[in-house]
């Protein structure tokens, strides 16, 4: 008969959970005892139930096993710390070596500390310097071209701005001239009308006024008769 497979999850029923705990605990302790006897191993088990009750099993002495566990944990921590310190020392040594090599290469690039170099190493250094100088010149030329292009663009913008301002000034000058010509024409027209009016007035008057033959005033005053 095949046993029904029990799903591993928390048992909701309190009584069933307590019964299962008792059975499984006894089975666990039995397996621990068998492991201790068969393999000559120090085995210690500590179990707390859901109610907080303590159950324990040890193959020899619980105190000795716990002390052994504590000592082993401390040794592991020391080993981990030693390993970490050793790794840090190795990293520091590698970094120090790299810095030293880089400083020596930099000095040699400046033409210093060349005594220990062989002819081949000097030739390689010469090639590196020539390649570096070539890249520097290329970059310098590129910077010059960028500056020239920038100045040309700036000059073009200034020329366009100058042309625009010149056109604005020319337009304002032409407008002023046209306004002046209009004002002059108005003045001439006004002067012509005034002269014509004066001429017309003079032609209508035709000289001094004639004496009125029927003037009673002249006769009464004895003035000479016109």
Tab-separated table of C-alpha atoms in Angstrom:
chain	number	residue	atom	x	y	z
A	1	UNK	CA	0.000	0.000	0.000
A	2	UNK	CA	1.430	3.360	-1.078
A	3	UNK	CA	1.677	5.982	1.628
A	4	UNK	CA	-0.005	9.268	0.896
A	5	UNK	CA	2.496	12.051	0.328
A	6	UNK	CA	2.042	14.798	2.884
A	7	UNK	CA	2.269	18.359	1.676
A	8	UNK	CA	4.983	20.236	3.558
A	9	UNK	CA	3.210	23.260	5.003
A	10	UNK	CA	2.102	24.503	8.393
A	11	UNK	CA	-0.560	22.358	10.020
A	12	UNK	CA	-3.476	24.545	10.993
A	13	UNK	CA	-5.012	22.157	13.546
A	14	UNK	CA	-3.244	22.625	16.883
A	15	UNK	CA	-3.729	19.055	18.122
A	16	UNK	CA	-2.609	17.519	14.843
A	17	UNK	CA	0.385	19.850	14.791
A	18	UNK	CA	1.415	18.776	18.295
A	19	UNK	CA	1.114	15.080	17.423
A	20	UNK	CA	3.159	15.549	14.256
A	21	UNK	CA	5.807	17.487	16.217
A	22	UNK	CA	6.190	14.674	18.753
A	23	UNK	CA	6.504	11.965	16.094
A	24	UNK	CA	8.934	13.913	13.895
A	25	UNK	CA	11.044	14.968	16.897
A	26	UNK	CA	11.505	11.380	18.047
A	27	UNK	CA	12.376	10.338	14.506
A	28	UNK	CA	14.880	13.218	14.197
A	29	UNK	CA	16.598	12.303	17.476
A	30	UNK	CA	16.716	8.637	16.433
A	31	UNK	CA	18.425	9.554	13.138
A	32	UNK	CA	20.904	11.798	15.015
A	33	UNK	CA	21.793	8.944	17.367
A	34	UNK	CA	22.277	6.560	14.467
A	35	UNK	CA	24.510	9.122	12.696
A	36	UNK	CA	26.601	9.535	15.843
A	37	UNK	CA	27.073	5.776	16.316
A	38	UNK	CA	27.623	4.843	12.680
A	39	UNK	CA	30.000	7.689	11.805
A	40	UNK	CA	31.574	8.431	15.223
A	41	UNK	CA	30.406	12.009	14.965
A	42	UNK	CA	29.593	14.493	17.674
A	43	UNK	CA	25.952	15.415	17.160
A	44	UNK	CA	23.922	17.948	19.109
A	45	UNK	CA	20.316	18.968	18.458
A	46	UNK	CA	18.382	21.820	20.036
A	47	UNK	CA	14.677	22.118	19.280
A	48	UNK	CA	12.103	24.566	20.590
A	49	UNK	CA	8.445	23.740	20.125
A	50	UNK	CA	5.796	26.266	19.133
A	51	UNK	CA	4.954	26.641	22.812
A	52	UNK	CA	8.601	27.456	23.675
A	53	UNK	CA	9.452	24.106	25.260
A	54	UNK	CA	13.090	23.016	24.860
A	55	UNK	CA	14.117	19.564	23.555
A	56	UNK	CA	17.733	18.624	23.049
A	57	UNK	CA	19.899	15.661	22.088
A	58	UNK	CA	23.671	15.247	22.207
A	59	UNK	CA	25.887	12.286	21.519
A	60	UNK	CA	28.410	13.236	24.223
A	61	UNK	CA	28.262	16.498	26.178
A	62	UNK	CA	26.180	19.444	25.004
A	63	UNK	CA	28.552	21.905	26.678
A	64	UNK	CA	31.633	20.440	25.010
A	65	UNK	CA	29.956	20.397	21.618
A	66	UNK	CA	28.835	24.039	22.001
A	67	UNK	CA	32.359	25.073	23.080
A	68	UNK	CA	33.787	23.249	20.103
A	69	UNK	CA	31.295	25.036	17.851
A	70	UNK	CA	32.195	28.430	19.324
A	71	UNK	CA	35.933	27.774	18.915
A	72	UNK	CA	35.433	26.619	15.367
A	73	UNK	CA	33.369	29.736	14.533
A	74	UNK	CA	36.080	31.985	15.955
A	75	UNK	CA	38.717	30.174	13.942
A	76	UNK	CA	36.618	30.600	10.820
A	77	UNK	CA	36.299	34.315	11.525
A	78	UNK	CA	40.068	34.546	12.034
A	79	UNK	CA	40.711	32.650	8.837
A	80	UNK	CA	38.321	34.902	6.961
A	81	UNK	CA	40.018	37.977	8.418
A	82	UNK	CA	43.461	36.610	7.576
A	83	UNK	CA	42.312	35.817	4.071
A	84	UNK	CA	40.870	39.298	3.714
A	85	UNK	CA	44.060	40.904	5.037
A	86	UNK	CA	46.137	38.753	2.712
A	87	UNK	CA	44.019	39.777	-0.262
A	88	UNK	CA	44.332	43.415	0.721
A	89	UNK	CA	48.098	43.065	1.061
A	90	UNK	CA	48.321	41.433	-2.366
A	91	UNK	CA	46.179	44.151	-3.911
A	92	UNK	CA	48.265	46.848	-2.255
A	93	UNK	CA	51.471	45.215	-3.474
A	94	UNK	CA	50.118	44.970	-7.013
A	95	UNK	CA	48.974	48.582	-7.001
A	96	UNK	CA	52.305	49.728	-5.598
A	97	UNK	CA	54.113	47.805	-8.326
A	98	UNK	CA	51.923	49.304	-11.027
A	99	UNK	CA	52.478	52.823	-9.698
A	100	UNK	CA	56.235	52.279	-9.613
A	101	UNK	CA	56.280	50.980	-13.184
A	102	UNK	CA	54.080	53.827	-14.406
A	103	UNK	CA	56.300	56.410	-12.686
A	104	UNK	CA	59.412	54.888	-14.275
A	105	UNK	CA	57.801	54.891	-17.731
A	106	UNK	CA	56.768	58.517	-17.285
A	107	UNK	CA	60.311	59.497	-16.316
A	108	UNK	CA	61.673	57.651	-19.321
A	109	UNK	CA	59.169	59.423	-21.578
A	110	UNK	CA	60.621	62.692	-20.260
A	111	UNK	CA	64.136	61.500	-21.090
A	112	UNK	CA	65.118	60.510	-17.562
A	113	UNK	CA	66.332	57.210	-16.066
A	114	UNK	CA	67.515	55.889	-19.446
A	115	UNK	CA	70.722	54.294	-18.177
A	116	UNK	CA	69.178	50.883	-17.553
A	117	UNK	CA	67.583	50.633	-21.018
A	118	UNK	CA	69.110	48.570	-23.787
A	119	UNK	CA	69.371	49.628	-27.416
A	120	UNK	CA	66.180	47.775	-28.334
A	121	UNK	CA	64.301	49.328	-25.428
A	122	UNK	CA	65.544	52.763	-26.448
A	123	UNK	CA	64.351	52.147	-30.002
A	124	UNK	CA	60.947	51.096	-28.723
A	125	UNK	CA	60.822	54.207	-26.559
A	126	UNK	CA	61.733	56.324	-29.578
A	127	UNK	CA	58.875	54.792	-31.583
A	128	UNK	CA	56.454	55.479	-28.745
A	129	UNK	CA	57.592	59.098	-28.550
A	130	UNK	CA	57.280	59.533	-32.327
A	131	UNK	CA	53.782	58.019	-32.299
A	132	UNK	CA	52.788	60.223	-29.387
A	133	UNK	CA	54.236	63.320	-31.067
A	134	UNK	CA	52.328	62.489	-34.247
A	135	UNK	CA	49.059	62.247	-32.321
A	136	UNK	CA	49.820	65.522	-30.554
A	137	UNK	CA	50.441	67.299	-33.876
A	138	UNK	CA	47.261	65.856	-35.354
A	139	UNK	CA	45.269	67.044	-32.400
A	140	UNK	CA	46.877	70.475	-32.546
A	141	UNK	CA	46.037	70.805	-36.249
A	142	UNK	CA	42.478	69.725	-35.531
A	143	UNK	CA	42.200	72.375	-32.807
A	144	UNK	CA	43.552	75.025	-35.186
A	145	UNK	CA	41.015	74.064	-37.854
A	146	UNK	CA	38.191	74.206	-35.335
A	147	UNK	CA	39.293	77.686	-34.237
A	148	UNK	CA	39.616	78.867	-37.861
A	149	UNK	CA	36.149	77.560	-38.727
A	150	UNK	CA	34.730	79.219	-35.647
A	151	UNK	CA	36.338	82.561	-36.549
A	152	UNK	CA	35.108	82.310	-40.143
A	153	UNK	CA	31.574	81.657	-38.963
A	154	UNK	CA	31.838	84.590	-36.566
A	155	UNK	CA	33.145	86.863	-39.366
A	156	UNK	CA	30.270	85.749	-41.622
A	157	UNK	CA	27.728	86.554	-38.930
A	158	UNK	CA	29.319	89.967	-38.366
A	159	UNK	CA	29.265	90.700	-42.112
A	160	UNK	CA	25.597	89.775	-42.317
A	161	UNK	CA	24.842	91.937	-39.290
A	162	UNK	CA	26.811	94.836	-40.816
A	163	UNK	CA	24.897	94.505	-44.096
A	164	UNK	CA	21.593	94.475	-42.274
A	165	UNK	CA	22.520	97.599	-40.292
A	166	UNK	CA	23.696	99.359	-43.482
A	167	UNK	CA	20.393	98.583	-45.170
A	168	UNK	CA	18.495	99.918	-42.168
A	169	UNK	CA	20.546	103.129	-42.158
A	170	UNK	CA	20.106	103.553	-45.945
A	171	UNK	CA	16.364	103.073	-45.630
A	172	UNK	CA	16.166	105.675	-42.879
A	173	UNK	CA	18.213	108.150	-45.015
A	174	UNK	CA	15.984	107.700	-48.076
A	175	UNK	CA	12.906	108.171	-45.932
A	176	UNK	CA	14.334	111.424	-44.542
A	177	UNK	CA	15.133	112.702	-48.042
A	178	UNK	CA	11.655	111.905	-49.300
A	179	UNK	CA	10.114	113.679	-46.318
A	180	UNK	CA	12.326	116.726	-46.919
A	181	UNK	CA	11.281	116.887	-50.608
A	182	UNK	CA	7.633	116.654	-49.607
A	183	UNK	CA	8.062	119.480	-47.073
A	184	UNK	CA	9.852	121.622	-49.692
A	185	UNK	CA	7.075	121.105	-52.214
A	186	UNK	CA	4.515	122.101	-49.613
A	187	UNK	CA	6.439	125.281	-48.840
A	188	UNK	CA	6.718	126.155	-52.548
A	189	UNK	CA	3.021	125.587	-53.059
A	190	UNK	CA	2.140	127.765	-50.097
A	191	UNK	CA	4.459	130.556	-51.344
A	192	UNK	CA	2.945	130.393	-54.853
A	193	UNK	CA	-0.577	130.709	-53.528
A	194	UNK	CA	0.385	133.675	-51.380
A	195	UNK	CA	2.020	135.524	-54.290
A	196	UNK	CA	-0.932	134.842	-56.550
A	197	UNK	CA	-3.286	136.096	-53.891
A	198	UNK	CA	-1.253	139.281	-53.516
A	199	UNK	CA	-1.142	139.768	-57.305
A	200	UNK	CA	-4.873	139.261	-57.620
A	201	UNK	CA	-5.510	141.695	-54.820
A	202	UNK	CA	-3.325	144.296	-56.474
A	203	UNK	CA	-4.945	143.878	-59.902
A	204	UNK	CA	-8.422	144.204	-58.458
A	205	UNK	CA	-7.546	147.393	-56.601
A	206	UNK	CA	-6.119	149.019	-59.801
A	207	UNK	CA	-4.721	152.052	-58.008
A	208	UNK	CA	-6.160	154.656	-55.723
A	209	UNK	CA	-9.915	154.775	-55.322
A	210	UNK	CA	-11.864	157.134	-57.614
A	211	UNK	CA	-13.760	160.023	-56.122
A	212	UNK	CA	-17.460	159.664	-55.904
A	213	UNK	CA	-19.108	162.432	-57.978
A	214	UNK	CA	-22.184	162.265	-55.831
A	215	UNK	CA	-20.363	162.668	-52.550
A	216	UNK	CA	-22.274	165.159	-50.483
A	217	UNK	CA	-19.574	165.188	-47.892
A	218	UNK	CA	-17.044	166.786	-50.271
A	219	UNK	CA	-19.447	169.508	-51.227
A	220	UNK	CA	-20.409	170.267	-47.694
A	221	UNK	CA	-16.864	170.550	-46.483
A	222	UNK	CA	-15.711	172.571	-49.446
A	223	UNK	CA	-13.120	170.077	-50.469
A	224	UNK	CA	-11.848	170.202	-54.012
A	225	UNK	CA	-14.052	168.291	-56.295
A	226	UNK	CA	-12.429	165.308	-57.893
